[in-house]
Structures are given as C-alpha cells and as structure tokens.
Amino acid sequence: TGDNLYSYSLIVPKEKANPHYLQQLMRNDLNNYFGFSVRVERRLEPYFRITSTVDAKHLLKTKGGKPVFGADFIHLLMVNRPVRELVSDLDSYYQTQMFIDETGIKDNIDLEFSAIMTDLNDIKKAIRKKGLILEQGLKEMNVIVIRDPVNKTAG
C-alpha cells in the first residue's frame, strides 16, 4: 500500500565515512524522524558454528586450480575457495539464522557434497562426512536494539 514505507539514503563526506560515524548518524535519524531509541547492547544470541575435525583441515585443503563455486538446491561444489563461501551460501538459505566459521581453516578448500539445502539436518549429515561440524550454540555479541517510541503525552 505504501503506508509506512520509507526510502533512506545517507551521504557523508568521504573523510567521515567510517562505520562508527555512520551508525551514530543512523541512530540519530531513527530517533529524530520516528522517535525510536536505538542502542547497541551485548547479548547472548543463538547462532550456528561451523567447526572442523583435525583431519578435515588436511583433507579439505585445496589441490589448487581455477577457483570454482557452484551451488543449487541439492548440491554444492567448491574448488580452491575459502570456507566463508560455504557460510555465505548457508546465509542465503537461512536468512534469519547466523552462521559463523570457527574452523580455523585459513587456506582455501575443496568441498563437494549433496544435501537438500533447505534441510539443516541433511546439510549437517553431508558436511559431517567431510569433517565439518555444524552445530547450534550461544555467543555473546553486539546487537542493535531498536525500541518503539515512548509516548511522552501519556500519563
């Protein structure tokens, strides 16, 4: 309907274009335009961590060659690519979840598996065979908390 739909753009001089300053301006804008209170708080949040067995670090190490990344709903192929691309692919399927690479693998890897990519349990089983472990955990992290305006006229 277009109700409560807004377009927001923030342009600042190049010398001020750093994350801290941009975040401060956006917080101020949310407060000034809508009355929202915006804060960054430390909270314990759920996430999925990807870890690896000791053997996986050696087994998955790339054999080199032209970098390849291909994925569809039932298959993933990575050749000479970083683990973060697996994380990015999972993020694309599960946009309300958070995935973090905790494998410690710094080198590129070769990885191929078949799984129903919309079924986390199927993915867990498939990558476990390759030495990668996907499990849920809790992690303390910074989160943005946006609170509704406080009605100052009530009372």
Short mmCIF file of C-alpha atoms in Angstrom, two decimals:
data_model
loop_
_atom_site.label_atom_id
_atom_site.label_comp_id
_atom_site.label_asym_id
_atom_site.label_seq_id
_atom_site.Cartn_x
_atom_site.Cartn_y
_atom_site.Cartn_z
CA THR A 1 0.00 0.00 0.00
CA GLY A 2 2.96 2.30 0.51
CA ASP A 3 1.92 3.06 4.08
CA ASN A 4 4.87 3.19 6.47
CA LEU A 5 7.29 2.72 3.59
CA TYR A 6 10.32 4.98 3.58
CA SER A 7 13.38 5.40 1.42
CA TYR A 8 16.54 6.25 3.33
CA SER A 9 19.85 7.43 1.99
CA LEU A 10 22.84 8.63 3.95
CA ILE A 11 25.57 10.58 2.19
CA VAL A 12 28.55 11.92 4.11
CA PRO A 13 31.91 13.41 3.14
CA LYS A 14 34.48 10.71 2.33
CA GLU A 15 36.65 11.62 5.34
CA LYS A 16 33.71 10.91 7.69
CA ALA A 17 32.61 7.66 6.04
CA ASN A 18 33.59 5.27 8.84
CA PRO A 19 31.27 2.71 10.46
CA HIS A 20 31.15 4.41 13.86
CA TYR A 21 30.12 7.79 12.45
CA LEU A 22 27.56 6.29 10.03
CA GLN A 23 25.98 4.24 12.81
CA GLN A 24 25.76 7.31 15.03
CA LEU A 25 24.02 9.29 12.27
CA MET A 26 21.55 6.46 11.56
CA ARG A 27 20.71 6.16 15.28
CA ASN A 28 20.11 9.90 15.44
CA ASP A 29 17.93 9.81 12.31
CA LEU A 30 15.78 6.96 13.67
CA ASN A 31 15.30 8.97 16.85
CA ASN A 32 14.71 12.34 15.15
CA TYR A 33 12.32 11.11 12.42
CA PHE A 34 10.44 8.33 14.24
CA GLY A 35 11.25 8.69 17.94
CA PHE A 36 12.91 5.26 18.07
CA SER A 37 15.52 4.60 20.71
CA VAL A 38 18.48 2.79 19.15
CA ARG A 39 21.28 1.23 21.16
CA VAL A 40 23.97 -1.37 20.72
CA GLU A 41 23.82 -3.94 23.53
CA ARG A 42 25.80 -7.07 24.40
CA ARG A 43 23.50 -10.09 24.37
CA LEU A 44 23.76 -13.85 24.32
CA GLU A 45 22.46 -14.81 20.86
CA PRO A 46 21.88 -18.15 19.13
CA TYR A 47 23.98 -18.99 16.09
CA PHE A 48 25.32 -21.91 14.09
CA ARG A 49 29.04 -22.54 14.25
CA ILE A 50 30.99 -24.50 11.69
CA THR A 51 33.97 -26.30 13.15
CA SER A 52 36.21 -28.98 11.71
CA THR A 53 37.90 -32.15 12.77
CA VAL A 54 41.70 -32.19 12.82
CA ASP A 55 41.70 -34.45 9.75
CA ALA A 56 39.38 -32.15 7.79
CA LYS A 57 41.93 -29.34 7.71
CA HIS A 58 44.25 -31.61 5.73
CA LEU A 59 41.61 -33.46 3.71
CA LEU A 60 39.83 -30.31 2.56
CA LYS A 61 42.97 -28.31 1.74
CA THR A 62 42.69 -27.30 -1.89
CA LYS A 63 44.66 -29.07 -4.54
CA GLY A 64 44.75 -25.76 -6.39
CA GLY A 65 43.43 -24.96 -9.79
CA LYS A 66 40.92 -22.48 -11.07
CA PRO A 67 38.56 -21.32 -8.28
CA VAL A 68 35.03 -22.69 -8.71
CA PHE A 69 31.87 -22.20 -6.70
CA GLY A 70 28.62 -23.82 -7.76
CA ALA A 71 25.53 -24.49 -5.71
CA ASP A 72 21.90 -25.34 -6.21
CA PHE A 73 19.17 -26.78 -4.00
CA ILE A 74 20.76 -30.24 -3.72
CA HIS A 75 24.47 -29.89 -4.45
CA LEU A 76 27.44 -27.70 -3.53
CA LEU A 77 30.85 -27.62 -5.19
CA MET A 78 33.77 -25.51 -4.05
CA VAL A 79 37.22 -25.74 -5.60
CA ASN A 80 40.03 -23.57 -4.29
CA ARG A 81 37.62 -21.35 -2.33
CA PRO A 82 37.56 -20.05 1.28
CA VAL A 83 35.27 -21.55 3.94
CA ARG A 84 33.46 -18.21 4.14
CA GLU A 85 31.76 -19.04 0.82
CA LEU A 86 30.09 -22.05 2.42
CA VAL A 87 28.96 -19.74 5.24
CA SER A 88 27.67 -17.22 2.70
CA ASP A 89 25.71 -19.92 0.88
CA LEU A 90 24.11 -21.09 4.14
CA ASP A 91 23.27 -17.47 4.96
CA SER A 92 21.41 -17.19 1.65
CA TYR A 93 19.18 -20.17 2.51
CA TYR A 94 18.65 -19.32 6.18
CA GLN A 95 18.42 -15.54 6.32
CA THR A 96 17.03 -15.44 9.86
CA GLN A 97 19.92 -17.54 11.21
CA MET A 98 23.55 -16.63 11.77
CA PHE A 99 26.42 -18.86 10.67
CA ILE A 100 29.99 -18.32 11.84
CA ASP A 101 33.12 -20.05 10.57
CA GLU A 102 35.02 -21.39 13.59
CA THR A 103 37.02 -23.99 11.64
CA GLY A 104 40.31 -22.14 11.91
CA ILE A 105 40.96 -23.09 8.28
CA LYS A 106 42.78 -20.18 6.68
CA ASP A 107 43.66 -21.81 3.36
CA ASN A 108 41.21 -22.34 0.53
CA ILE A 109 39.43 -25.68 0.44
CA ASP A 110 37.91 -28.14 -2.00
CA LEU A 111 34.47 -29.31 -0.88
CA GLU A 112 31.69 -31.17 -2.63
CA PHE A 113 28.54 -32.61 -1.13
CA SER A 114 24.93 -33.37 -1.90
CA ALA A 115 22.20 -32.37 0.51
CA ILE A 116 18.79 -30.79 0.48
CA MET A 117 19.93 -27.25 1.15
CA THR A 118 16.65 -26.29 2.80
CA ASP A 119 17.08 -29.08 5.38
CA LEU A 120 19.70 -28.23 8.01
CA ASN A 121 19.82 -31.80 9.30
CA ASP A 122 20.61 -33.07 5.81
CA ILE A 123 23.36 -30.46 5.45
CA LYS A 124 24.78 -31.42 8.87
CA LYS A 125 24.98 -35.08 7.84
CA ALA A 126 26.54 -34.32 4.46
CA ILE A 127 29.27 -31.98 5.69
CA ARG A 128 30.00 -34.18 8.73
CA LYS A 129 31.17 -36.85 6.25
CA LYS A 130 33.70 -34.25 5.04
CA GLY A 131 34.89 -33.44 8.55
CA LEU A 132 32.89 -30.27 9.07
CA ILE A 133 30.58 -29.95 12.06
CA LEU A 134 27.54 -27.66 12.06
CA GLU A 135 26.01 -27.13 15.47
CA GLN A 136 23.96 -24.54 17.27
CA GLY A 137 25.45 -22.53 20.07
CA LEU A 138 25.15 -19.29 22.02
CA LYS A 139 27.58 -16.42 21.70
CA GLU A 140 27.78 -13.05 23.36
CA MET A 141 27.77 -10.37 20.70
CA ASN A 142 26.80 -6.81 19.94
CA VAL A 143 23.23 -6.45 18.71
CA ILE A 144 21.30 -3.42 17.54
CA VAL A 145 18.18 -2.88 19.66
CA ILE A 146 15.51 -0.59 18.24
CA ARG A 147 12.76 0.26 20.69
CA ASP A 148 9.38 1.82 19.90
CA PRO A 149 8.93 5.49 20.73
CA VAL A 150 7.91 6.21 24.29
CA ASN A 151 4.58 8.02 24.41
CA LYS A 152 5.54 11.15 26.32
CA THR A 153 2.00 12.58 26.33
CA ALA A 154 0.52 9.64 28.25
CA GLY A 155 0.38 9.80 31.89
#
